Amino acid sequence: MVRTRWYVVHARDIDEVGRAHGEVFAEHRPAATALVVSGLTDPGMLVEVELDAYRADRA
């Protein structure tokens, strides 16, 4: 299972971030959430991506 969250400073960037996300995860689309935020800790950053991944042990 993979889940991603994108924090985007400008709503206008959602489509571009979505395209990049699609390129990275072309074969296996994860659950994804996009959030528009007022800012990030580093004012020079426009996008932050979080990724959680779980791999079940196979017996």
XYZ file of C-alpha atoms in Angstrom:
59
model
C 0.000 0.000 0.000
C 1.253 3.466 -0.850
C -0.325 6.783 0.106
C 0.874 10.254 -0.847
C -0.039 13.743 0.314
C 0.940 16.906 -1.526
C 1.003 20.276 0.164
C 0.919 23.000 -2.492
C 1.261 26.732 -1.811
C -0.566 27.802 -4.995
C -3.701 26.037 -6.269
C -2.553 26.834 -9.815
C 0.249 24.248 -9.371
C -2.038 21.293 -8.588
C -2.258 20.107 -12.220
C 1.520 20.223 -12.715
C 2.173 18.378 -9.450
C -0.475 15.843 -10.476
C 1.268 15.265 -13.809
C 4.622 14.698 -12.068
C 2.957 12.378 -9.566
C 1.403 10.439 -12.439
C 4.780 10.003 -14.109
C 6.373 8.647 -10.944
C 3.473 6.329 -10.133
C 2.351 5.488 -13.675
C 1.873 1.756 -13.122
C 0.690 1.689 -9.510
C -1.458 4.661 -8.560
C -1.413 5.247 -4.808
C -4.125 6.801 -2.721
C -3.395 10.529 -2.919
C -4.519 13.737 -1.250
C -3.700 17.263 -2.444
C -3.931 20.179 -0.047
C -3.493 23.881 -0.711
C -1.734 25.521 2.237
C -0.894 29.127 3.064
C 2.835 28.386 3.246
C 5.553 25.901 4.115
C 8.338 26.137 6.692
C 10.865 27.171 4.045
C 9.332 30.147 2.189
C 11.249 29.166 -0.960
C 9.405 25.845 -1.195
C 6.212 25.633 -3.258
C 5.427 21.915 -2.861
C 5.992 19.314 -0.182
C 5.215 15.635 -0.753
C 4.712 13.018 1.950
C 4.753 9.338 1.135
C 3.753 6.409 3.333
C 4.453 2.891 2.152
C 3.633 -0.443 3.721
C 4.982 -3.722 2.488
C 3.369 -6.851 3.789
C 5.769 -9.694 4.465
C 5.109 -12.536 2.134
C 5.309 -16.019 3.563
